[in-house]
XYZ file of N, CA and C in Angstrom:
735
model
N 20.525 3.124 -13.416
C 20.684 1.864 -12.672
C 21.594 2.088 -11.479
N 21.154 1.689 -10.275
C 21.912 1.864 -9.057
C 22.914 0.701 -8.921
N 24.126 1.039 -8.561
C 25.156 0.022 -8.360
C 24.971 -0.609 -6.985
N 24.831 -1.943 -6.940
C 24.607 -2.629 -5.696
C 25.982 -2.987 -5.083
N 26.250 -2.445 -3.896
C 27.545 -2.665 -3.248
C 27.495 -3.691 -2.129
N 26.293 -4.009 -1.649
C 26.148 -4.916 -0.519
C 25.393 -6.180 -0.907
N 25.477 -7.161 -0.058
C 24.967 -8.486 -0.412
C 23.424 -8.546 -0.412
N 22.889 -9.232 -1.366
C 21.470 -9.551 -1.461
C 21.255 -10.993 -1.057
N 20.357 -11.214 -0.102
C 19.949 -12.580 0.280
C 18.587 -12.843 -0.299
N 18.447 -13.891 -1.105
C 17.179 -14.279 -1.696
C 16.711 -15.579 -1.051
N 15.536 -15.543 -0.433
C 14.987 -16.714 0.260
C 13.938 -17.382 -0.616
N 14.104 -18.677 -0.845
C 13.208 -19.454 -1.699
C 12.614 -20.614 -0.895
N 11.402 -20.488 -0.346
C 10.793 -21.626 0.356
C 10.426 -22.719 -0.653
N 10.601 -23.973 -0.266
C 10.297 -25.066 -1.194
C 9.663 -26.242 -0.432
N 8.504 -26.642 -0.917
C 7.820 -27.796 -0.322
C 7.408 -28.745 -1.461
N 8.005 -29.947 -1.457
C 7.750 -30.964 -2.489
C 7.946 -30.418 -3.901
N 9.112 -29.868 -4.146
C 9.437 -29.248 -5.426
C 10.522 -30.044 -6.170
N 10.570 -31.375 -5.986
C 11.675 -32.154 -6.551
C 11.731 -32.079 -8.082
N 10.587 -31.826 -8.739
C 10.567 -31.838 -10.181
C 11.168 -30.573 -10.822
N 11.296 -29.496 -10.021
C 11.776 -28.254 -10.632
C 12.857 -27.539 -9.813
N 13.102 -27.932 -8.583
C 13.977 -27.138 -7.720
C 15.422 -27.066 -8.219
N 15.921 -28.158 -8.755
C 17.308 -28.150 -9.240
C 17.519 -27.127 -10.346
N 16.712 -27.213 -11.402
C 16.884 -26.288 -12.513
C 16.506 -24.871 -12.160
N 15.497 -24.715 -11.289
C 15.077 -23.365 -10.924
C 16.097 -22.647 -10.033
N 16.757 -23.382 -9.160
C 17.819 -22.776 -8.356
C 18.951 -22.305 -9.220
N 19.361 -23.111 -10.177
C 20.473 -22.720 -11.050
C 20.070 -21.574 -11.962
N 18.834 -21.601 -12.463
C 18.333 -20.505 -13.306
C 18.268 -19.201 -12.520
N 17.808 -19.290 -11.273
C 17.709 -18.094 -10.436
C 19.116 -17.507 -10.171
N 20.093 -18.366 -9.946
C 21.446 -17.894 -9.720
C 22.004 -17.195 -10.966
N 21.766 -17.786 -12.102
C 22.242 -17.156 -13.347
C 21.646 -15.767 -13.518
N 20.355 -15.631 -13.183
C 19.678 -14.372 -13.349
C 20.168 -13.332 -12.322
N 20.183 -13.724 -11.058
C 20.549 -12.792 -9.993
C 22.003 -12.320 -10.138
N 22.883 -13.261 -10.456
C 24.290 -12.925 -10.621
C 24.538 -11.932 -11.714
N 23.618 -11.787 -12.667
C 23.763 -10.831 -13.751
C 23.613 -9.386 -13.340
N 22.891 -9.125 -12.238
C 22.710 -7.745 -11.794
C 23.191 -7.480 -10.374
N 23.536 -8.547 -9.640
C 23.981 -8.383 -8.263
C 25.010 -9.478 -7.952
N 26.284 -9.223 -8.205
C 27.287 -10.269 -8.062
C 27.508 -10.739 -6.638
N 27.155 -9.938 -5.627
C 27.304 -10.313 -4.240
C 25.939 -10.769 -3.713
N 25.695 -12.053 -3.716
C 24.370 -12.528 -3.336
C 24.479 -13.943 -2.739
N 23.422 -14.371 -2.080
C 23.235 -15.746 -1.645
C 21.772 -16.120 -1.919
N 21.567 -17.361 -2.346
C 20.239 -17.876 -2.601
C 19.973 -18.957 -1.553
N 19.083 -18.665 -0.619
C 18.815 -19.599 0.500
C 17.531 -20.373 0.185
N 17.643 -21.622 -0.129
C 16.465 -22.469 -0.338
C 16.099 -23.115 1.005
N 14.839 -22.998 1.402
C 14.393 -23.575 2.682
C 13.542 -24.780 2.354
N 14.043 -25.948 2.642
C 13.291 -27.184 2.435
C 12.267 -27.328 3.574
N 11.009 -27.053 3.282
C 9.983 -26.928 4.312
C 9.352 -28.293 4.630
N 10.192 -29.196 5.145
C 9.675 -30.520 5.531
C 9.143 -31.338 4.381
N 9.771 -31.214 3.225
C 9.274 -31.959 2.026
C 9.334 -33.464 2.250
N 8.344 -34.167 1.660
C 8.294 -35.609 1.732
C 8.869 -36.280 0.496
N 9.316 -35.484 -0.463
C 9.918 -36.045 -1.668
C 11.430 -35.791 -1.642
N 12.041 -35.663 -2.831
C 13.486 -35.502 -2.938
C 13.905 -34.033 -3.139
N 13.132 -33.090 -2.615
C 13.485 -31.680 -2.755
C 14.861 -31.396 -2.176
N 15.135 -31.930 -0.996
C 16.431 -31.657 -0.336
C 17.569 -32.177 -1.183
N 17.469 -33.406 -1.678
C 18.537 -33.995 -2.472
C 18.773 -33.202 -3.765
N 17.691 -32.761 -4.400
C 17.823 -31.966 -5.630
C 18.422 -30.601 -5.356
N 18.100 -30.020 -4.206
C 18.690 -28.732 -3.833
C 20.181 -28.914 -3.545
N 20.551 -30.030 -2.922
C 21.984 -30.295 -2.664
C 22.707 -30.470 -3.988
N 22.084 -31.080 -4.935
C 22.709 -31.270 -6.265
C 22.983 -29.902 -6.898
N 22.007 -28.992 -6.787
C 22.229 -27.663 -7.331
C 23.331 -26.932 -6.599
N 23.377 -27.072 -5.269
C 24.419 -26.388 -4.485
C 25.812 -26.870 -4.869
N 25.934 -28.137 -5.242
C 27.244 -28.661 -5.629
C 27.748 -27.996 -6.910
N 26.839 -27.356 -7.661
C 27.225 -26.696 -8.886
C 27.341 -25.185 -8.751
N 26.790 -24.623 -7.694
C 26.868 -23.161 -7.506
C 26.982 -22.866 -6.002
N 28.144 -22.322 -5.589
C 28.365 -22.077 -4.155
C 27.517 -20.935 -3.590
N 26.833 -20.173 -4.420
C 25.952 -19.123 -3.930
C 24.700 -19.696 -3.272
N 24.403 -20.969 -3.545
C 23.209 -21.617 -3.018
C 23.495 -22.125 -1.603
N 22.610 -21.781 -0.678
C 22.660 -22.305 0.684
C 21.346 -23.020 0.954
N 21.376 -23.984 1.870
C 20.196 -24.794 2.166
C 19.904 -24.791 3.661
N 18.647 -24.479 3.975
C 18.139 -24.683 5.327
C 17.048 -25.758 5.234
N 17.024 -26.657 6.188
C 16.064 -27.764 6.087
C 15.612 -28.207 7.468
N 14.412 -28.758 7.522
C 13.864 -29.359 8.738
C 12.857 -30.424 8.312
N 12.405 -31.238 9.264
C 11.655 -32.429 8.935
C 10.134 -32.225 8.865
N 9.581 -31.295 9.651
C 8.133 -31.143 9.715
C 7.721 -29.842 8.983
N 6.755 -29.988 8.090
C 6.296 -28.812 7.316
C 5.749 -27.745 8.234
N 6.219 -26.508 8.049
C 5.839 -25.374 8.895
C 4.933 -24.388 8.167
N 4.775 -24.538 6.853
C 4.049 -23.556 6.073
C 4.972 -22.495 5.519
N 4.457 -21.728 4.572
C 5.315 -20.788 3.871
C 5.878 -19.722 4.788
N 5.037 -19.222 5.713
C 5.514 -18.195 6.646
C 6.636 -18.751 7.546
N 6.483 -19.991 7.983
C 7.520 -20.597 8.804
C 8.823 -20.773 8.037
N 8.729 -21.118 6.729
C 9.916 -21.278 5.913
C 10.608 -19.948 5.680
N 9.835 -18.912 5.439
C 10.413 -17.590 5.229
C 11.140 -17.137 6.520
N 10.528 -17.351 7.657
C 11.160 -16.960 8.927
C 12.481 -17.707 9.113
N 12.496 -18.991 8.814
C 13.730 -19.757 8.907
C 14.807 -19.190 7.975
N 14.406 -18.858 6.730
C 15.361 -18.287 5.799
C 15.936 -16.962 6.250
N 15.101 -16.114 6.854
C 15.559 -14.822 7.345
C 16.597 -14.987 8.431
N 16.434 -16.006 9.273
C 17.405 -16.252 10.340
C 18.781 -16.623 9.776
N 18.817 -17.216 8.573
C 20.049 -17.605 7.971
C 20.631 -16.540 7.012
N 19.871 -15.498 6.730
C 20.276 -14.492 5.737
C 21.320 -13.533 6.290
N 22.353 -13.277 5.508
C 23.431 -12.381 5.899
C 23.482 -11.102 5.110
N 22.561 -10.909 4.151
C 22.628 -9.742 3.297
C 22.033 -8.493 3.914
N 22.427 -7.337 3.368
C 21.804 -6.080 3.781
C 20.418 -5.917 3.233
N 20.169 -6.631 2.105
C 18.854 -6.661 1.500
C 18.376 -8.091 1.447
N 17.099 -8.308 1.777
C 16.547 -9.663 1.824
C 15.293 -9.728 0.981
N 15.282 -10.694 0.042
C 14.147 -10.861 -0.875
C 13.500 -12.211 -0.671
N 12.207 -12.292 -1.016
C 11.476 -13.547 -1.057
C 11.117 -13.840 -2.509
N 11.257 -15.112 -2.875
C 10.980 -15.516 -4.259
C 10.396 -16.926 -4.229
N 9.281 -17.137 -4.962
C 8.650 -18.452 -5.006
C 9.513 -19.437 -5.818
N 9.500 -20.694 -5.401
C 10.354 -21.718 -6.000
C 9.957 -22.062 -7.421
N 8.675 -21.834 -7.781
C 8.248 -22.223 -9.135
C 8.704 -21.286 -10.220
N 9.213 -20.118 -9.836
C 9.684 -19.089 -10.789
C 8.590 -18.633 -11.752
N 7.327 -18.705 -11.301
C 6.268 -18.062 -12.049
C 6.547 -16.550 -12.175
N 7.241 -16.056 -11.175
C 7.730 -14.666 -11.182
C 9.256 -14.709 -11.293
N 9.791 -14.123 -12.347
C 11.214 -14.191 -12.610
C 12.043 -13.472 -11.558
N 13.233 -14.000 -11.219
C 14.143 -13.303 -10.332
C 14.555 -11.923 -10.878
N 14.399 -11.751 -12.184
C 14.775 -10.459 -12.788
C 13.992 -9.309 -12.212
N 12.787 -9.569 -11.636
C 12.048 -8.498 -10.966
C 12.893 -7.817 -9.899
N 13.736 -8.564 -9.225
C 14.496 -8.008 -8.123
C 15.491 -6.938 -8.579
N 15.851 -6.969 -9.841
C 16.729 -5.914 -10.379
C 16.061 -4.544 -10.273
N 14.842 -4.455 -10.772
C 14.098 -3.188 -10.700
C 13.732 -2.858 -9.255
N 13.451 -3.893 -8.458
C 13.086 -3.665 -7.053
C 14.226 -3.053 -6.292
N 15.456 -3.539 -6.505
C 16.634 -2.969 -5.849
C 16.828 -1.507 -6.276
N 16.667 -1.237 -7.555
C 16.794 0.160 -8.007
C 15.792 1.048 -7.320
N 14.536 0.564 -7.231
C 13.482 1.361 -6.610
C 13.740 1.562 -5.121
N 14.182 0.507 -4.439
C 14.451 0.600 -3.013
C 15.505 1.652 -2.716
N 16.570 1.666 -3.497
C 17.671 2.588 -3.246
C 17.383 3.988 -3.780
N 16.825 4.078 -4.959
C 16.568 5.391 -5.584
C 15.499 6.173 -4.828
N 14.498 5.481 -4.283
C 13.382 6.131 -3.610
C 13.464 6.043 -2.114
N 14.616 5.553 -1.623
C 14.838 5.440 -0.176
C 13.670 4.745 0.515
N 13.269 3.597 -0.038
C 12.175 2.816 0.498
C 12.720 1.781 1.488
N 11.855 1.257 2.293
C 12.176 0.153 3.193
C 11.802 -1.195 2.665
N 10.729 -1.215 1.866
C 10.151 -2.426 1.331
C 9.660 -2.192 -0.100
N 9.901 -3.113 -0.974
C 9.354 -3.095 -2.338
C 8.650 -4.400 -2.564
N 7.390 -4.352 -3.006
C 6.603 -5.580 -3.213
C 6.050 -5.584 -4.626
N 5.944 -6.794 -5.189
C 5.283 -6.967 -6.471
C 3.770 -6.912 -6.301
N 3.093 -6.366 -7.305
C 1.629 -6.244 -7.224
C 0.998 -6.692 -8.537
N 0.168 -7.728 -8.441
C -0.557 -8.160 -9.617
C -1.610 -7.131 -10.047
N -2.051 -6.278 -9.117
C -3.071 -5.282 -9.413
C -2.481 -3.934 -9.863
N -1.175 -3.854 -9.988
C -0.546 -2.663 -10.558
C -0.970 -2.506 -11.990
N -1.208 -1.268 -12.412
C -1.730 -1.059 -13.784
C -0.744 -1.472 -14.881
N 0.543 -1.560 -14.545
C 1.525 -1.939 -15.546
C 1.887 -3.438 -15.474
N 1.217 -4.189 -14.628
C 1.507 -5.623 -14.550
C 0.967 -6.367 -15.759
N 1.655 -7.436 -16.119
C 1.238 -8.299 -17.206
C 1.046 -9.712 -16.660
N -0.201 -10.208 -16.792
C -0.559 -11.447 -16.109
C -1.070 -12.532 -17.053
N -0.464 -13.704 -16.933
C -1.026 -14.913 -17.483
C -1.508 -15.705 -16.275
N -2.773 -15.503 -15.929
C -3.273 -15.859 -14.586
C -4.727 -16.255 -14.684
N -5.140 -17.386 -14.049
C -6.516 -17.824 -14.132
C -7.500 -16.811 -13.576
N -8.680 -16.726 -14.163
C -9.695 -15.762 -13.714
C -10.052 -15.973 -12.250
N -10.188 -17.227 -11.830
C -10.580 -17.480 -10.436
C -9.539 -16.958 -9.468
N -8.252 -17.012 -9.842
C -7.209 -16.490 -8.962
C -7.239 -14.955 -8.945
N -7.600 -14.337 -10.081
C -7.738 -12.879 -10.113
C -8.874 -12.428 -9.203
N -9.981 -13.172 -9.219
C -11.127 -12.835 -8.342
C -10.728 -12.992 -6.888
N -10.007 -14.046 -6.559
C -9.559 -14.262 -5.183
C -8.654 -13.145 -4.737
N -7.720 -12.734 -5.595
C -6.776 -11.683 -5.235
C -7.507 -10.364 -4.987
N -8.473 -10.041 -5.850
C -9.203 -8.777 -5.676
C -10.072 -8.809 -4.417
N -10.697 -9.977 -4.161
C -11.520 -10.091 -2.946
C -10.689 -9.935 -1.690
N -9.505 -10.502 -1.694
C -8.627 -10.375 -0.527
C -8.156 -8.939 -0.362
N -7.892 -8.259 -1.481
C -7.516 -6.837 -1.419
C -8.610 -6.001 -0.744
N -9.864 -6.255 -1.102
C -10.995 -5.534 -0.492
C -11.031 -5.793 0.992
N -10.873 -7.065 1.404
C -10.872 -7.422 2.804
C -9.776 -6.694 3.559
N -8.591 -6.642 2.995
C -7.466 -5.991 3.688
C -7.635 -4.480 3.771
N -8.251 -3.899 2.738
C -8.569 -2.454 2.790
C -9.488 -2.143 3.964
N -10.488 -3.002 4.138
C -11.443 -2.791 5.211
C -10.807 -2.986 6.582
N -10.010 -4.024 6.719
C -9.472 -4.377 8.049
C -8.287 -3.512 8.444
N -7.342 -3.271 7.501
C -6.085 -2.687 7.875
C -5.842 -1.288 7.308
N -6.711 -0.830 6.399
C -6.582 0.495 5.785
C -5.205 0.679 5.138
N -4.685 -0.381 4.556
C -3.415 -0.339 3.879
C -3.590 0.265 2.498
N -2.683 1.161 2.112
C -2.703 1.751 0.774
C -1.929 0.860 -0.199
N -2.181 -0.415 -0.144
C -1.533 -1.400 -0.986
C -2.585 -2.210 -1.704
N -2.374 -2.452 -2.986
C -3.367 -3.185 -3.790
C -3.192 -4.694 -3.696
N -1.971 -5.161 -3.430
C -1.724 -6.601 -3.470
C -0.602 -6.948 -2.488
N -0.908 -7.718 -1.487
C 0.102 -8.101 -0.478
C 0.623 -9.523 -0.693
N 0.057 -10.302 -1.609
C 0.325 -11.740 -1.674
C 1.206 -12.186 -2.819
N 1.588 -11.285 -3.718
C 2.434 -11.701 -4.843
C 3.802 -12.129 -4.309
N 4.289 -13.254 -4.891
C 5.437 -13.965 -4.318
C 6.812 -13.436 -4.649
N 6.968 -12.122 -4.776
C 8.296 -11.535 -4.914
C 8.308 -10.210 -4.126
N 9.214 -10.124 -3.173
C 9.271 -8.962 -2.280
C 10.742 -8.709 -1.911
N 11.032 -7.455 -1.552
C 12.379 -7.054 -1.177
C 12.304 -6.176 0.046
N 13.167 -6.428 1.031
C 13.196 -5.679 2.273
C 14.621 -5.265 2.615
N 14.731 -4.157 3.320
C 15.991 -3.891 4.008
C 16.088 -4.860 5.184
N 17.252 -5.413 5.382
C 17.415 -6.435 6.443
C 17.116 -5.858 7.811
N 17.501 -4.581 8.045
C 17.260 -4.018 9.368
C 15.772 -3.754 9.643
N 14.947 -3.862 8.624
C 13.492 -3.763 8.784
C 12.870 -5.152 8.963
N 13.217 -6.095 8.113
C 12.535 -7.376 8.124
C 12.991 -8.296 9.277
N 14.232 -8.217 9.686
C 14.696 -9.126 10.741
C 13.946 -8.959 12.063
N 13.786 -7.733 12.568
C 13.003 -7.616 13.816
C 11.528 -7.940 13.615
N 10.984 -7.629 12.442
C 9.584 -7.997 12.193
C 9.407 -9.525 12.149
N 10.351 -10.218 11.552
C 10.259 -11.685 11.443
C 10.348 -12.337 12.802
N 11.138 -11.772 13.703
C 11.261 -12.357 15.045
C 9.954 -12.344 15.800
N 9.073 -11.377 15.448
C 7.754 -11.259 16.094
C 6.655 -11.930 15.305
N 6.999 -12.572 14.174
C 5.984 -13.178 13.297
C 5.287 -14.336 13.964
N 3.942 -14.265 14.009
C 3.147 -15.312 14.659
C 2.502 -16.224 13.631
N 2.350 -15.772 12.403
C 1.629 -16.499 11.382
C 2.600 -17.386 10.590
N 2.291 -18.656 10.403
C 3.174 -19.567 9.665
C 2.626 -19.883 8.290
N 1.366 -19.578 8.033
C 0.739 -19.925 6.747
C 0.873 -18.839 5.727
N -0.048 -18.841 4.732
C 0.024 -17.921 3.627
C -0.207 -16.466 4.042
N -0.846 -16.229 5.186
C -1.142 -14.860 5.599
C 0.042 -14.164 6.232
N 1.216 -14.799 6.244
C 2.368 -14.148 6.886
C 2.699 -12.828 6.244
N 2.449 -12.717 4.910
C 2.771 -11.471 4.218
C 2.020 -10.283 4.823
N 0.741 -10.460 5.052
C -0.052 -9.355 5.561
C 0.371 -9.019 6.979
N 0.760 -9.983 7.796
C 1.231 -9.659 9.138
C 2.484 -8.799 9.077
N 3.448 -9.169 8.224
C 4.678 -8.383 8.120
C 4.380 -6.993 7.610
N 3.562 -6.890 6.546
C 3.312 -5.586 5.932
C 2.457 -4.687 6.829
N 1.503 -5.291 7.552
C 0.676 -4.494 8.447
C 1.511 -3.925 9.602
N 2.412 -4.735 10.138
C 3.273 -4.257 11.214
C 4.292 -3.241 10.697
N 4.789 -3.457 9.476
C 5.727 -2.491 8.891
C 5.045 -1.145 8.662
N 3.821 -1.200 8.160
C 3.049 0.032 7.942
C 2.801 0.737 9.284
N 2.568 -0.039 10.326
C 2.262 0.524 11.625
C 3.455 1.313 12.215
N 4.684 0.887 11.896
C 5.868 1.592 12.419
C 6.397 2.609 11.423
N 5.646 2.861 10.368
C 6.010 3.966 9.451
C 6.965 3.619 8.326
N 7.090 2.349 7.980
C 8.005 1.959 6.889
C 7.444 2.464 5.561
N 8.358 2.828 4.677
C 7.983 3.268 3.325
C 7.921 2.025 2.434
N 6.713 1.746 1.898
C 6.470 0.547 1.103
C 6.074 0.982 -0.322
N 6.742 0.414 -1.310
C 6.485 0.716 -2.709
C 5.973 -0.534 -3.420
N 4.963 -0.377 -4.251
C 4.459 -1.454 -5.094
C 5.013 -1.325 -6.508
N 5.415 -2.449 -7.087
C 5.976 -2.460 -8.428
C 5.191 -3.451 -9.287
N 5.145 -3.180 -10.593
C 4.430 -4.120 -11.515
C 5.226 -5.420 -11.658
N 4.510 -6.470 -12.022
C 5.133 -7.773 -12.250
C 4.675 -8.366 -13.574
N 5.468 -9.259 -14.052
C 5.088 -10.107 -15.193
C 4.931 -11.524 -14.617
N 3.716 -12.004 -14.610
C 3.423 -13.298 -13.992
C 3.023 -14.314 -15.056
N 3.778 -15.395 -15.125
C 3.464 -16.483 -16.043
C 3.092 -17.687 -15.197
N 1.777 -17.847 -14.981
C 1.273 -18.867 -14.085
C 1.328 -20.212 -14.783
N 2.279 -21.046 -14.355
C 2.574 -22.298 -15.059
C 1.761 -23.501 -14.610
N 1.300 -23.465 -13.382
C 0.665 -24.698 -12.872
C -0.391 -24.374 -11.827
N -1.361 -25.231 -11.732
C -2.372 -25.073 -10.705
C -2.400 -26.295 -9.776
N -1.623 -27.308 -10.132
C -1.581 -28.502 -9.303
C -0.170 -28.988 -9.148
N 0.045 -29.733 -8.114
C 1.325 -30.419 -7.874
C 1.008 -31.841 -7.474
N 1.395 -32.784 -8.394
C 1.084 -34.206 -8.177
C -0.404 -34.424 -7.958
N -1.230 -33.672 -8.703
C -2.670 -33.878 -8.697
C -3.408 -33.104 -7.648
N -2.724 -32.427 -6.708
C -3.392 -31.698 -5.631
C -3.284 -30.189 -5.893
N -4.340 -29.450 -5.637
C -4.293 -28.000 -5.824
C -3.190 -27.361 -5.012
N -2.531 -26.371 -5.563
C -1.442 -25.713 -4.848
C -1.979 -24.973 -3.618
N -3.137 -24.316 -3.763
C -3.779 -23.692 -2.626
C -5.147 -24.377 -2.460
N -5.289 -25.110 -1.413
C -6.490 -25.885 -1.176
C -7.555 -25.042 -0.471
N -8.791 -25.558 -0.476
C -9.855 -24.853 0.256
C -9.490 -24.686 1.730
N -8.851 -25.702 2.313
C -8.418 -25.615 3.695
C -7.422 -24.461 3.883
N -6.508 -24.291 2.926
C -5.556 -23.187 2.987
C -6.247 -21.842 2.953
N -7.279 -21.718 2.099
C -8.021 -20.446 1.999
C -8.722 -20.131 3.312
N -9.368 -21.136 3.907
C -10.032 -20.954 5.181
C -9.046 -20.585 6.277
N -7.905 -21.264 6.283
C -6.859 -20.975 7.284
C -6.325 -19.579 7.112
N -6.147 -19.142 5.880
C -5.636 -17.810 5.581
C -6.615 -16.745 6.069
N -7.912 -16.988 5.824
C -8.940 -16.037 6.273
C -8.922 -15.938 7.816
N -8.848 -17.056 8.488
C -8.821 -17.057 9.950
C -7.557 -16.363 10.468
N -6.409 -16.670 9.849
C -5.164 -16.019 10.250
C -5.241 -14.504 10.072
N -5.877 -14.080 8.992
C -6.004 -12.646 8.707
C -6.803 -11.970 9.816
N -7.886 -12.620 10.269
C -8.679 -12.041 11.373
C -7.864 -11.977 12.664
N -7.041 -12.982 12.907
C -6.204 -12.981 14.106
C -5.161 -11.863 14.023
N -4.598 -11.635 12.820
C -3.646 -10.561 12.639
C -4.319 -9.236 12.868
N -5.556 -9.075 12.350
C -6.291 -7.854 12.574
C -6.471 -7.578 14.073
N -6.800 -8.652 14.807
C -6.985 -8.469 16.267
C -5.683 -8.040 16.934
N -4.574 -8.649 16.548
C -3.292 -8.297 17.184
C -2.791 -6.919 16.797
N -2.931 -6.571 15.501
C -2.317 -5.373 14.975
C -3.214 -4.139 15.165
N -4.527 -4.299 14.885
C -5.399 -3.153 14.872
C -6.215 -2.982 16.165
N -6.450 -4.059 16.876
C -7.299 -3.971 18.106
C -6.474 -3.960 19.378
N -5.589 -4.938 19.508
C -4.850 -5.054 20.779
C -3.735 -3.995 20.901
N -3.093 -3.654 19.794
C -1.930 -2.743 19.875
C -2.380 -1.283 19.961
């Protein structure tokens, strides 16, 4: 186990998460503090229309490691991540989904891998042979189909770019984020494609995924419109990264 000497910044984008954000922020802090005592958990309230901000403030009142970034108009997950990176002060910067379908404990092994193998980026992969998934079949098919598309377009030696837990060296992700053009779900592929282009060392790690929900207040978490937008954004990223550059 590698001893962590520098601060870890964990960014948690949140959109209309009032039902779980309070307890999930505190649970994440309990977990992260167990393996990395120098950390900050930055929750980004992505223009929520419910009480996500108030619930996040309530959690912050109980744990000073929690920081809050907020704005009024929803920017999408990529926009929230970019906002969080601007506020992050750690030498290592991680992304973690607010629903905690993926435990913060993954970051323990990710930090060890990043430092032991001198990597720049460590990402979770649902398609890793050692991953354990409680995951709907339709989402598995979507993930594999997107993997095939990315292999064709970007020739990335990565099986899964979309799993919601990732770890970066700050000196790698900060300049990449400043150039980020995608604000939706495809932001991951833009960052990873550009990182691969400049020669970053990227490692995939197995995950344990406990998929708890498919809807929020009756609406699908990823709508058909989101899928279409993600496909279009992916083509635009391909044009910028593989054709124009």
